[in-house]
PDB file of C-alpha atoms in Angstrom:
ATOM      1  CA  UNK A   2      11.648   7.677  11.123  1.00 51.00           C
ATOM      2  CA  UNK A   3      13.373  10.321   9.511  1.00 61.00           C
ATOM      3  CA  UNK A   4      13.625  10.388   6.010  1.00 66.00           C
ATOM      4  CA  UNK A   5      16.771  10.787   3.961  1.00 75.00           C
ATOM      5  CA  UNK A   6      16.306  14.304   1.831  1.00 74.00           C
ATOM      6  CA  UNK A   7      18.535  15.713  -0.980  1.00 78.00           C
ATOM      7  CA  UNK A   8      20.548  18.745  -0.082  1.00 82.00           C
ATOM      8  CA  UNK A   9      18.734  20.392  -2.421  1.00 79.00           C
ATOM      9  CA  UNK A  10      15.039  19.746  -1.376  1.00 82.00           C
ATOM     10  CA  UNK A  11      16.407  21.004   1.981  1.00 79.00           C
ATOM     11  CA  UNK A  12      16.930  24.276   0.269  1.00 81.00           C
ATOM     12  CA  UNK A  13      14.291  24.482  -1.409  1.00 79.00           C
ATOM     13  CA  UNK A  14      12.124  23.846   1.666  1.00 80.00           C
ATOM     14  CA  UNK A  15      14.290  25.856   3.388  1.00 84.00           C
ATOM     15  CA  UNK A  16      13.541  29.085   1.006  1.00 83.00           C
ATOM     16  CA  UNK A  17      11.241  31.916   1.304  1.00 86.00           C
ATOM     17  CA  UNK A  18       8.506  30.570  -0.263  1.00 86.00           C
ATOM     18  CA  UNK A  19       8.181  26.452  -0.820  1.00 87.00           C
ATOM     19  CA  UNK A  20       5.895  25.042  -3.233  1.00 86.00           C
ATOM     20  CA  UNK A  21       5.025  21.568  -1.908  1.00 82.00           C
ATOM     21  CA  UNK A  22       3.425  19.190  -3.517  1.00 85.00           C
ATOM     22  CA  UNK A  23       2.100  15.688  -2.702  1.00 83.00           C
ATOM     23  CA  UNK A  24       1.698  12.597  -5.409  1.00 87.00           C
ATOM     24  CA  UNK A  25       0.498   9.089  -5.293  1.00 86.00           C
ATOM     25  CA  UNK A  26       1.311   5.904  -7.190  1.00 90.00           C
ATOM     26  CA  UNK A  27      -1.393   3.342  -7.430  1.00 86.00           C
ATOM     27  CA  UNK A  28      -0.358   0.106  -9.327  1.00 88.00           C
ATOM     28  CA  UNK A  29      -3.892  -1.416 -10.023  1.00 84.00           C
ATOM     29  CA  UNK A  30      -3.377  -4.744 -12.025  1.00 84.00           C
ATOM     30  CA  UNK A  31      -3.865  -3.752 -15.325  1.00 83.00           C
ATOM     31  CA  UNK A  32      -2.325   0.019 -15.116  1.00 83.00           C
ATOM     32  CA  UNK A  33      -0.455   2.491 -12.807  1.00 87.00           C
ATOM     33  CA  UNK A  34      -2.033   5.287 -11.953  1.00 84.00           C
ATOM     34  CA  UNK A  35       0.135   8.665 -10.770  1.00 88.00           C
ATOM     35  CA  UNK A  36      -1.053  11.797  -9.811  1.00 85.00           C
ATOM     36  CA  UNK A  37       0.362  14.878  -8.334  1.00 84.00           C
ATOM     37  CA  UNK A  38      -1.265  18.125  -6.704  1.00 84.00           C
ATOM     38  CA  UNK A  39       0.027  20.154  -9.641  1.00 81.00           C
ATOM     39  CA  UNK A  40      -2.258  21.512 -12.113  1.00 82.00           C
ATOM     40  CA  UNK A  41      -0.616  19.599 -15.652  1.00 85.00           C
ATOM     41  CA  UNK A  42       0.884  16.568 -16.141  1.00 86.00           C
ATOM     42  CA  UNK A  43       4.401  16.419 -15.133  1.00 86.00           C
ATOM     43  CA  UNK A  44       7.437  14.260 -15.644  1.00 88.00           C
ATOM     44  CA  UNK A  45       9.265  12.825 -12.212  1.00 86.00           C
ATOM     45  CA  UNK A  46      12.079  10.436 -11.962  1.00 86.00           C
ATOM     46  CA  UNK A  47      10.889   9.087 -15.381  1.00 87.00           C
ATOM     47  CA  UNK A  48       7.258   8.840 -15.069  1.00 89.00           C
ATOM     48  CA  UNK A  49       4.564  11.070 -16.091  1.00 90.00           C
ATOM     49  CA  UNK A  50       2.209  12.052 -13.270  1.00 87.00           C
ATOM     50  CA  UNK A  51      -1.329  13.616 -13.930  1.00 83.00           C
ATOM     51  CA  UNK A  52      -1.854  16.810 -12.212  1.00 80.00           C
ATOM     52  CA  UNK A  53      -4.902  16.702 -10.251  1.00 77.00           C
ATOM     53  CA  UNK A  54      -4.630  20.161  -8.365  1.00 70.00           C
ATOM     54  CA  UNK A  55      -7.045  20.345  -5.456  1.00 66.00           C
ATOM     55  CA  UNK A  56      -8.901  17.278  -6.535  1.00 61.00           C
ATOM     56  CA  UNK A  57      -6.428  14.981  -4.872  1.00 68.00           C
ATOM     57  CA  UNK A  58      -6.403  15.292  -1.078  1.00 65.00           C
ATOM     58  CA  UNK A  59      -4.501  13.414   1.638  1.00 69.00           C
ATOM     59  CA  UNK A  60      -5.511  12.843   5.206  1.00 63.00           C
ATOM     60  CA  UNK A  61      -2.447  12.608   7.771  1.00 61.00           C
ATOM     61  CA  UNK A  62       0.230  10.200   7.272  1.00 61.00           C
ATOM     62  CA  UNK A  63       1.133   9.174  10.690  1.00 58.00           C
ATOM     63  CA  UNK A  64       4.140   6.881  11.852  1.00 59.00           C
ATOM     64  CA  UNK A  65       4.441   5.495  15.270  1.00 58.00           C
ATOM     65  CA  UNK A  66       7.804   4.002  17.265  1.00 60.00           C
ATOM     66  CA  UNK A  67       5.586   0.664  18.029  1.00 61.00           C
ATOM     67  CA  UNK A  68       5.212  -1.829  15.447  1.00 57.00           C
ATOM     68  CA  UNK A  69       1.416  -1.193  14.154  1.00 55.00           C
ATOM     69  CA  UNK A  70      -0.656  -0.486  11.660  1.00 55.00           C
ATOM     70  CA  UNK A  71      -1.328   2.759  10.551  1.00 64.00           C
ATOM     71  CA  UNK A  72      -3.609   4.022   7.635  1.00 70.00           C
ATOM     72  CA  UNK A  73      -4.095   6.788   5.817  1.00 77.00           C
ATOM     73  CA  UNK A  74      -7.188   7.941   2.971  1.00 77.00           C
ATOM     74  CA  UNK A  75      -6.532   9.490  -0.412  1.00 79.00           C
ATOM     75  CA  UNK A  76      -9.381  11.703  -1.914  1.00 78.00           C
ATOM     76  CA  UNK A  77      -9.699  11.993  -5.917  1.00 77.00           C
ATOM     77  CA  UNK A  78     -13.185  14.325  -6.277  1.00 76.00           C
ATOM     78  CA  UNK A  79     -14.119  15.987  -9.479  1.00 71.00           C
ATOM     79  CA  UNK A  80     -13.030  12.977 -11.525  1.00 66.00           C
ATOM     80  CA  UNK A  81     -13.545  12.095 -15.413  1.00 63.00           C
ATOM     81  CA  UNK A  82     -15.848   9.391 -16.068  1.00 64.00           C
ATOM     82  CA  UNK A  83     -13.219   7.015 -17.470  1.00 66.00           C
ATOM     83  CA  UNK A  84     -11.334   7.205 -14.194  1.00 66.00           C
ATOM     84  CA  UNK A  85     -14.808   6.366 -12.350  1.00 69.00           C
ATOM     85  CA  UNK A  86     -14.799   2.954 -14.369  1.00 71.00           C
ATOM     86  CA  UNK A  87     -11.404   1.967 -14.167  1.00 68.00           C
ATOM     87  CA  UNK A  88     -12.189   1.796 -10.061  1.00 69.00           C
ATOM     88  CA  UNK A  89     -15.507   0.181 -10.474  1.00 74.00           C
ATOM     89  CA  UNK A  90     -14.080  -2.653 -12.806  1.00 79.00           C
ATOM     90  CA  UNK A  91     -10.541  -3.170 -11.336  1.00 76.00           C
ATOM     91  CA  UNK A  92      -9.723  -6.115  -8.418  1.00 81.00           C
ATOM     92  CA  UNK A  93      -8.368  -3.274  -6.494  1.00 80.00           C
ATOM     93  CA  UNK A  94      -7.627  -5.017  -3.140  1.00 81.00           C
ATOM     94  CA  UNK A  95      -4.026  -5.282  -2.089  1.00 81.00           C
ATOM     95  CA  UNK A  96      -2.893  -2.839  -4.802  1.00 83.00           C
ATOM     96  CA  UNK A  97       0.698  -1.333  -3.770  1.00 86.00           C
ATOM     97  CA  UNK A  98       0.323   2.658  -3.092  1.00 86.00           C
ATOM     98  CA  UNK A  99       2.914   4.733  -2.862  1.00 88.00           C
ATOM     99  CA  UNK A 100       2.931   8.515  -1.127  1.00 86.00           C
ATOM    100  CA  UNK A 101       5.283  11.270  -1.961  1.00 86.00           C
ATOM    101  CA  UNK A 102       6.055  14.523  -0.546  1.00 83.00           C
ATOM    102  CA  UNK A 103       8.074  17.312  -2.731  1.00 85.00           C
ATOM    103  CA  UNK A 104       9.013  20.707  -3.812  1.00 85.00           C
ATOM    104  CA  UNK A 105       8.170  21.644  -7.239  1.00 83.00           C
ATOM    105  CA  UNK A 106      11.595  22.966  -8.061  1.00 83.00           C
ATOM    106  CA  UNK A 107      13.165  20.044  -7.328  1.00 83.00           C
ATOM    107  CA  UNK A 108      10.502  17.620  -7.986  1.00 80.00           C
ATOM    108  CA  UNK A 109      13.145  14.525  -8.686  1.00 80.00           C
ATOM    109  CA  UNK A 110      13.834  14.671  -5.509  1.00 84.00           C
ATOM    110  CA  UNK A 111      11.042  13.519  -3.802  1.00 85.00           C
ATOM    111  CA  UNK A 112      10.620  11.582  -0.486  1.00 84.00           C
ATOM    112  CA  UNK A 113       8.506   8.889   0.217  1.00 82.00           C
ATOM    113  CA  UNK A 114       6.390   9.779   3.123  1.00 78.00           C
ATOM    114  CA  UNK A 115       4.479   6.297   3.017  1.00 78.00           C
ATOM    115  CA  UNK A 116       3.226   3.027   1.093  1.00 79.00           C
ATOM    116  CA  UNK A 117       0.652   0.356   1.868  1.00 83.00           C
ATOM    117  CA  UNK A 118      -1.786  -1.538   0.171  1.00 84.00           C
ATOM    118  CA  UNK A 119      -5.146  -0.260  -0.893  1.00 81.00           C
ATOM    119  CA  UNK A 120      -7.697  -1.629   1.594  1.00 81.00           C
ATOM    120  CA  UNK A 121     -11.322   0.253   0.469  1.00 79.00           C
ATOM    121  CA  UNK A 122     -12.314   2.278  -2.217  1.00 81.00           C
ATOM    122  CA  UNK A 123     -15.438   3.969  -1.591  1.00 79.00           C
ATOM    123  CA  UNK A 124     -16.694   5.757  -4.730  1.00 79.00           C
ATOM    124  CA  UNK A 125     -19.326   8.675  -4.069  1.00 79.00           C
ATOM    125  CA  UNK A 126     -21.121   8.814  -7.293  1.00 75.00           C
ATOM    126  CA  UNK A 127     -23.884  11.977  -8.132  1.00 72.00           C
ATOM    127  CA  UNK A 128     -24.902  13.832 -11.145  1.00 72.00           C
ATOM    128  CA  UNK A 129     -22.364  16.584 -10.909  1.00 70.00           C
ATOM    129  CA  UNK A 130     -18.835  15.440  -9.521  1.00 70.00           C
ATOM    130  CA  UNK A 131     -17.558  11.717  -8.446  1.00 75.00           C
ATOM    131  CA  UNK A 132     -15.286  11.396  -5.519  1.00 77.00           C
ATOM    132  CA  UNK A 133     -13.221   8.642  -4.857  1.00 79.00           C
ATOM    133  CA  UNK A 134     -11.879   7.892  -1.595  1.00 80.00           C
ATOM    134  CA  UNK A 135      -8.864   5.251  -1.212  1.00 80.00           C
ATOM    135  CA  UNK A 136      -8.333   3.437   2.204  1.00 79.00           C
ATOM    136  CA  UNK A 137      -4.256   2.484   2.273  1.00 80.00           C
ATOM    137  CA  UNK A 138      -3.154   0.042   4.840  1.00 77.00           C
ATOM    138  CA  UNK A 139       0.330  -0.137   6.271  1.00 73.00           C
ATOM    139  CA  UNK A 140       1.864  -3.448   5.171  1.00 67.00           C
ATOM    140  CA  UNK A 141       1.905  -4.178   8.771  1.00 59.00           C
ATOM    141  CA  UNK A 142      -1.754  -5.155   8.798  1.00 56.00           C
ATOM    142  CA  UNK A 143      -0.531  -8.593   7.586  1.00 58.00           C
ATOM    143  CA  UNK A 144       0.479  -8.790  11.601  1.00 59.00           C
ATOM    144  CA  UNK A 145      -3.033  -8.594  12.505  1.00 60.00           C
ATOM    145  CA  UNK A 146      -4.496 -11.182  10.102  1.00 63.00           C
ATOM    146  CA  UNK A 147      -5.146 -14.668  11.516  1.00 66.00           C
ATOM    147  CA  UNK A 148      -3.380 -17.431   9.865  1.00 69.00           C
ATOM    148  CA  UNK A 149      -5.651 -20.600   8.257  1.00 75.00           C
ATOM    149  CA  UNK A 150      -2.749 -22.855   8.109  1.00 74.00           C
ATOM    150  CA  UNK A 151      -1.935 -25.540  11.005  1.00 77.00           C
ATOM    151  CA  UNK A 152       1.480 -27.670  11.190  1.00 77.00           C
ATOM    152  CA  UNK A 153      -0.521 -30.966   9.997  1.00 81.00           C
ATOM    153  CA  UNK A 154       0.260 -33.240   7.068  1.00 82.00           C
ATOM    154  CA  UNK A 155      -2.843 -32.230   5.217  1.00 84.00           C
ATOM    155  CA  UNK A 156      -1.724 -28.355   5.278  1.00 84.00           C
ATOM    156  CA  UNK A 157       2.171 -28.907   4.501  1.00 86.00           C
ATOM    157  CA  UNK A 158       0.865 -30.554   1.211  1.00 86.00           C
ATOM    158  CA  UNK A 159      -0.675 -27.594  -0.275  1.00 86.00           C
ATOM    159  CA  UNK A 160       2.677 -25.938  -0.362  1.00 85.00           C
ATOM    160  CA  UNK A 161       5.099 -29.106  -0.797  1.00 89.00           C
ATOM    161  CA  UNK A 162       3.018 -32.143  -2.065  1.00 90.00           C
ATOM    162  CA  UNK A 163       6.166 -34.386  -1.604  1.00 91.00           C
ATOM    163  CA  UNK A 164       7.399 -33.574   1.815  1.00 89.00           C
ATOM    164  CA  UNK A 165       6.300 -36.012   4.566  1.00 87.00           C
ATOM    165  CA  UNK A 166       7.863 -34.134   7.517  1.00 86.00           C
ATOM    166  CA  UNK A 167       4.703 -34.423   9.550  1.00 84.00           C
ATOM    167  CA  UNK A 168       3.862 -37.686   8.460  1.00 83.00           C
ATOM    168  CA  UNK A 169       4.319 -39.041  11.728  1.00 81.00           C
ATOM    169  CA  UNK A 170       2.803 -36.336  13.976  1.00 79.00           C
ATOM    170  CA  UNK A 171      -0.590 -37.550  14.167  1.00 78.00           C
ATOM    171  CA  UNK A 172       1.084 -40.813  16.020  1.00 81.00           C
ATOM    172  CA  UNK A 173       3.338 -38.733  18.576  1.00 82.00           C
ATOM    173  CA  UNK A 174       0.035 -36.785  19.834  1.00 79.00           C
ATOM    174  CA  UNK A 175      -1.227 -40.317  21.971  1.00 81.00           C
ATOM    175  CA  UNK A 176       2.231 -41.885  22.033  1.00 83.00           C
ATOM    176  CA  UNK A 177       3.025 -42.885  25.612  1.00 85.00           C
ATOM    177  CA  UNK A 178       6.819 -42.515  26.311  1.00 84.00           C
ATOM    178  CA  UNK A 179       8.720 -44.315  29.078  1.00 87.00           C
ATOM    179  CA  UNK A 180      11.742 -42.803  30.331  1.00 86.00           C
ATOM    180  CA  UNK A 181      14.039 -44.992  32.444  1.00 77.00           C
TER     181      UNK A 181
END
């Protein structure tokens, strides 16, 4: 699906040596973590993105013309211990993740290249360094999950305790109707 880009971003990408970056936003329950592939922290669209440099890596972000869920992975290596402790203590599953792409000279015109929910967080912690690999799943993954609710009075009362729409469904099941 084509992404709308500003003319300034198109011009910067068309230049002789574009300085491309990627950024990620992870909305944990207690905090929002914003990282970009630059070296220093940078204000982008009113938010501070921490410079992650080469420690931030992305797998390919793919889209298809079909209605299917595709995922991507974001890898953070060489992390400080406080970020690892956040990863270990946070209830992260289902946290919203946004992936961005841009050019450094017009960073405020970055384009969202993907979004989804955080599914898995794999932590490889050794004495020298820590690496966290997060798997971001498309929100379309919800279409593949089985729903546990049925069209019964009991299940309907979970959401609407006073509603009696399914009150006679069980009686109708064995009812014999004579059509004239």
